[in-house]
Tab-separated table of C-alpha atoms in Angstrom:
chain	number	residue	atom	x	y	z
N	1	ARG	CA	84.749	37.061	141.247
N	2	GLY	CA	88.470	37.461	140.849
N	3	THR	CA	89.271	33.723	141.033
N	4	ALA	CA	91.374	31.717	138.593
N	5	ASP	CA	88.250	29.889	137.430
N	6	GLU	CA	86.656	33.144	136.284
N	7	GLY	CA	89.178	33.554	133.474
N	8	LEU	CA	89.257	29.851	132.667
N	9	PHE	CA	85.526	29.618	132.022
N	10	GLN	CA	84.996	32.900	130.192
N	11	SER	CA	83.962	31.075	127.003
N	12	VAL	CA	81.287	28.995	128.773
N	13	LYS	CA	78.013	30.783	128.089
N	14	PHE	CA	76.042	29.196	130.939
N	15	GLN	CA	77.545	28.520	134.358
N	16	ASP	CA	76.386	25.955	136.874
N	17	ALA	CA	74.394	27.329	139.799
N	18	ALA	CA	74.380	25.756	143.247
N	19	GLY	CA	71.293	25.350	145.412
N	20	PRO	CA	70.450	24.187	148.946
N	21	LEU	CA	69.714	20.601	149.978
N	22	ALA	CA	67.134	19.918	152.672
N	23	ARG	CA	64.796	17.280	154.083
N	24	SER	CA	61.621	19.334	153.677
N	25	VAL	CA	60.127	22.293	151.823
N	26	GLU	CA	60.044	24.281	155.057
N	27	ASP	CA	63.783	23.741	155.533
N	28	LEU	CA	64.355	24.886	151.948
N	29	ARG	CA	62.398	28.063	152.640
N	30	LEU	CA	64.565	28.752	155.681
N	31	ALA	CA	67.714	28.156	153.638
N	32	MET	CA	66.584	30.435	150.818
N	33	ALA	CA	65.624	33.155	153.309
N	34	ALA	CA	69.087	32.891	154.861
N	35	LEU	CA	70.569	33.297	151.364
N	36	GLY	CA	68.544	36.472	150.869
N	37	SER	CA	65.973	35.042	148.455
N	38	ARG	CA	62.802	34.446	150.426
N	39	VAL	CA	60.325	31.985	148.820
N	40	GLU	CA	56.660	32.719	149.345
N	41	GLY	CA	53.955	30.065	149.380
N	42	VAL	CA	51.585	29.556	146.451
N	43	ALA	CA	48.017	28.334	146.148
N	44	VAL	CA	48.461	24.746	144.963
N	45	GLU	CA	45.033	24.601	143.341
N	46	ASN	CA	46.075	27.378	140.952
N	47	LEU	CA	49.114	25.543	139.591
N	48	ARG	CA	49.189	24.068	136.090
N	49	ILE	CA	51.541	21.072	135.989
N	50	GLY	CA	52.837	19.110	133.012
N	51	PHE	CA	54.632	15.780	133.250
N	52	TYR	CA	56.450	13.171	131.142
N	53	ASP	CA	58.274	9.995	132.159
N	54	ASP	CA	60.309	9.288	128.999
N	55	ASN	CA	62.551	11.702	127.080
N	56	ARG	CA	62.504	9.476	123.965
N	57	MET	CA	66.253	9.053	124.104
N	58	PHE	CA	66.880	6.971	127.235
N	59	SER	CA	63.860	5.118	128.592
N	60	ALA	CA	63.488	5.478	132.343
N	61	SER	CA	63.232	2.414	134.569
N	62	ALA	CA	59.846	1.120	135.708
N	63	ALA	CA	60.391	2.544	139.218
N	64	ILE	CA	61.100	6.023	137.867
N	65	ARG	CA	58.092	5.995	135.516
N	66	ARG	CA	55.847	4.875	138.381
N	67	SER	CA	57.125	7.568	140.748
N	68	ILE	CA	56.526	10.323	138.160
N	69	ARG	CA	52.914	9.228	137.680
N	70	GLU	CA	52.396	8.905	141.428
N	71	ALA	CA	53.627	12.469	141.882
N	72	ALA	CA	51.349	13.687	139.084
N	73	ASN	CA	48.353	11.890	140.614
N	74	ALA	CA	49.143	13.334	144.045
N	75	LEU	CA	49.229	16.877	142.668
N	76	ASP	CA	46.013	16.250	140.772
N	77	GLY	CA	44.410	15.122	144.038
N	78	MET	CA	45.526	18.380	145.676
N	79	GLY	CA	43.655	20.425	143.092
N	80	CYS	CA	46.388	21.159	140.548
N	81	SER	CA	45.592	21.117	136.857
N	82	VAL	CA	47.784	18.218	135.644
N	83	GLU	CA	48.367	17.076	132.070
N	84	GLU	CA	50.817	14.819	130.272
N	85	CYS	CA	53.074	16.739	127.891
N	86	PRO	CA	55.658	15.794	125.243
N	87	PRO	CA	59.317	15.867	126.320
N	88	PRO	CA	61.753	18.524	125.083
N	89	ASP	CA	64.187	17.903	122.246
N	90	THR	CA	66.747	16.156	124.424
N	91	GLN	CA	69.284	15.489	121.701
N	92	ASP	CA	69.311	19.146	120.654
N	93	ALA	CA	69.834	20.205	124.290
N	94	LEU	CA	72.776	17.823	124.674
N	95	ARG	CA	74.317	19.006	121.415
N	96	LEU	CA	74.090	22.655	122.530
N	97	PHE	CA	75.554	21.817	125.944
N	98	TYR	CA	78.585	19.977	124.554
N	99	ASN	CA	79.086	22.624	121.857
N	100	PHE	CA	79.206	25.428	124.440
N	101	MET	CA	81.355	23.473	126.902
N	102	THR	CA	84.076	22.760	124.326
N	103	VAL	CA	83.932	25.867	122.148
N	104	ALA	CA	87.472	26.792	123.286
N	105	GLY	CA	88.856	23.407	122.227
N	106	GLY	CA	91.908	22.351	124.246
N	107	HIS	CA	92.151	25.669	126.136
N	108	PHE	CA	90.531	24.216	129.264
N	109	LYS	CA	92.713	21.119	129.219
N	110	ALA	CA	95.908	23.159	128.945
N	111	ALA	CA	94.788	25.447	131.766
N	112	LEU	CA	94.033	22.466	134.001
N	113	GLN	CA	97.292	20.642	133.274
N	114	GLY	CA	98.376	18.780	136.388
N	115	SER	CA	95.002	19.244	138.071
N	116	THR	CA	93.328	16.320	139.838
N	117	GLY	CA	89.875	17.311	138.616
N	118	ASP	CA	86.757	15.211	138.237
N	119	PRO	CA	87.678	12.387	135.800
N	120	ARG	CA	84.371	12.871	133.962
N	121	VAL	CA	85.253	16.505	133.274
N	122	MET	CA	88.838	15.682	132.348
N	123	GLU	CA	87.634	13.083	129.846
N	124	LEU	CA	85.374	15.679	128.217
N	125	LEU	CA	88.286	18.123	128.031
N	126	GLN	CA	90.450	15.471	126.392
N	127	LEU	CA	87.804	15.026	123.717
N	128	ALA	CA	87.623	18.791	123.297
N	129	ALA	CA	91.401	18.991	122.758
N	130	LEU	CA	91.297	16.797	119.639
N	131	PRO	CA	92.017	18.764	116.456
N	132	ASN	CA	88.846	19.288	114.422
N	133	PHE	CA	90.227	17.469	111.371
N	134	LEU	CA	90.729	14.285	113.413
N	135	ARG	CA	87.220	14.185	114.869
N	136	PRO	CA	85.409	12.366	112.026
N	137	LEU	CA	88.092	9.654	112.000
N	138	VAL	CA	88.132	9.150	115.786
N	139	ALA	CA	84.309	9.267	115.937
N	140	GLY	CA	84.168	6.621	113.219
N	141	LEU	CA	86.538	4.386	115.211
N	142	TYR	CA	84.389	4.692	118.343
N	143	GLY	CA	81.289	3.925	116.272
N	144	PHE	CA	82.973	0.858	114.769
N	145	ARG	CA	83.697	-0.384	118.313
N	146	GLY	CA	80.010	0.052	119.206
N	147	GLN	CA	80.573	3.144	121.402
N	148	ASN	CA	78.015	5.175	119.502
N	149	HIS	CA	77.336	7.695	122.267
N	150	VAL	CA	81.026	8.606	122.555
N	151	ALA	CA	81.125	8.944	118.777
N	152	GLN	CA	78.161	11.328	118.898
N	153	VAL	CA	79.727	13.446	121.651
N	154	LEU	CA	82.888	13.693	119.536
N	155	ARG	CA	80.845	15.124	116.699
N	156	TRP	CA	79.343	17.679	119.092
N	157	THR	CA	82.598	18.765	120.769
N	158	ARG	CA	84.959	20.969	118.773
N	159	ARG	CA	86.760	24.262	118.774
N	160	MET	CA	84.720	27.023	117.095
N	161	THR	CA	85.441	30.283	115.353
N	162	GLU	CA	83.780	33.488	116.523
N	163	GLY	CA	81.337	33.240	113.624
N	164	GLU	CA	80.404	29.656	114.511
N	165	LEU	CA	79.915	30.669	118.152
N	166	ALA	CA	77.600	33.506	117.105
N	167	ALA	CA	75.570	31.037	115.016
N	168	LEU	CA	75.444	28.653	117.981
N	169	GLU	CA	74.032	31.395	120.197
N	170	VAL	CA	71.271	31.938	117.628
N	171	GLU	CA	70.527	28.187	117.792
N	172	TRP	CA	70.363	28.432	121.591
N	173	ASP	CA	67.865	31.287	121.320
N	174	THR	CA	65.759	29.249	118.876
N	175	PHE	CA	65.847	26.282	121.273
N	176	ARG	CA	64.737	28.558	124.123
N	177	SER	CA	61.809	29.838	122.040
N	178	ARG	CA	60.742	26.268	121.268
N	179	MET	CA	60.932	25.356	124.957
N	180	LEU	CA	58.840	28.379	125.969
N	181	ALA	CA	56.237	27.474	123.344
N	182	ARG	CA	56.213	23.881	124.618
N	183	LEU	CA	55.815	25.099	128.188
N	184	GLY	CA	52.811	27.182	127.151
N	185	LYS	CA	50.693	28.102	130.170
N	186	LEU	CA	52.239	25.472	132.449
N	187	ASP	CA	53.755	26.643	135.737
N	188	ALA	CA	56.034	23.633	136.192
N	189	ILE	CA	57.037	20.307	134.654
N	190	ILE	CA	57.591	17.012	136.471
N	191	CYS	CA	60.040	14.608	134.850
N	192	PRO	CA	62.770	12.147	135.894
N	193	THR	CA	66.099	13.554	137.042
N	194	SER	CA	67.720	10.321	135.859
N	195	PRO	CA	66.525	7.131	134.140
N	196	PHE	CA	67.881	5.117	137.088
N	197	PRO	CA	66.507	4.858	140.656
N	198	ALA	CA	70.046	4.843	142.084
N	199	ILE	CA	73.549	3.870	141.044
N	200	PRO	CA	76.595	2.910	143.120
N	201	PRO	CA	78.957	5.750	144.098
N	202	GLY	CA	81.477	6.376	141.347
N	203	ALA	CA	79.455	4.589	138.673
N	204	SER	CA	77.982	7.743	137.145
N	205	LYS	CA	80.977	8.011	134.794
N	206	ASP	CA	79.668	4.990	132.887
N	207	VAL	CA	76.168	6.416	132.392
N	208	ASP	CA	76.854	10.153	132.179
N	209	LEU	CA	74.991	10.807	128.944
N	210	ALA	CA	71.928	8.820	130.043
N	211	THR	CA	71.801	10.503	133.457
N	212	PHE	CA	72.376	14.022	132.143
N	213	SER	CA	69.901	13.638	129.280
N	214	TYR	CA	66.900	14.381	131.526
N	215	PRO	CA	68.035	17.657	133.207
N	216	ALA	CA	69.976	18.850	130.119
N	217	PRO	CA	67.137	20.866	128.484
N	218	PHE	CA	66.639	22.885	131.682
N	219	HIS	CA	70.341	23.152	132.480
N	220	ILE	CA	71.277	24.605	129.087
N	221	LEU	CA	68.622	27.306	129.539
N	222	ALA	CA	69.608	28.015	133.164
N	223	TRP	CA	65.989	27.424	134.215
N	224	PRO	CA	65.367	26.709	137.921
N	225	ALA	CA	65.013	23.013	138.695
N	226	GLY	CA	65.110	20.754	141.715
N	227	SER	CA	65.160	17.084	142.645
N	228	VAL	CA	62.626	15.613	145.079
N	229	ALA	CA	62.457	12.051	146.417
N	230	VAL	CA	58.864	10.848	146.044
N	231	SER	CA	59.045	7.042	146.225
N	232	ARG	CA	61.194	3.945	146.669
N	233	ALA	CA	62.037	1.332	144.061
N	234	GLN	CA	60.529	-2.126	144.409
N	235	PRO	CA	63.322	-4.467	143.207
N	236	ALA	CA	61.158	-7.566	142.807
N	237	ALA	CA	58.511	-5.902	140.645
N	238	GLU	CA	60.577	-3.189	138.966
N	239	SER	CA	63.725	-4.854	137.709
N	240	SER	CA	63.522	-3.471	134.168
N	241	THR	CA	66.662	-1.744	132.953
N	242	PRO	CA	66.506	1.356	130.768
N	243	HIS	CA	67.864	1.002	127.264
N	244	PRO	CA	68.895	3.764	124.882
N	245	ARG	CA	66.404	4.732	122.251
N	246	HIS	CA	67.622	4.213	118.729
N	247	THR	CA	67.771	7.896	117.850
N	248	GLY	CA	70.556	9.784	116.192
N	249	ALA	CA	72.518	9.727	119.437
N	250	ALA	CA	72.186	5.989	120.003
């Protein structure tokens, strides 16, 4: 509270939330207790778990798909009720995220002038600063060059009026209702955090949309989520590379 960022991000409906990193569940419990939010244990056999290994937008690599099914099988062996479930509407989640992040247009970019911020964020802010009337033309140029994902993000990012923002918040609420209905009686969902096993440091800029597409539905709703290492990739047997699905965003 009271920082410069507080005023800068007033128009962002959903803020990022940090969480602890640890080597074990017990260490996480200690960390959460130290933060004043003690986590109690649960009876594993009472948990109802859903899982999916493909969000139907960016196919996950063979290693990621295998690790998700191994985790599901392990939980099933521990007594959990485990079932495969359909993925969320990933494209809708991404659209809502980019809409909310750029609703103020170039306001963020002007406020951050001269800042040495994350280049991925600065690139998004540059897109947001484009006048609305230029967006279809620039998006068409990116599409002509084969950069279809950038073209799609350009169509999602734009400055909005108060009326358009109010309509967007109604869309968010509708998306939340659909997600709750999809969740049903499940206690948790297992899915990839990224379609890739690992990428070199600094390379995430080139695969941002693919990487963010898996956590996006939970992020936009501010639902609690975590990342757990459950396996290791086997390069010789799992060399398949994920490719974008040919959906509206591809």
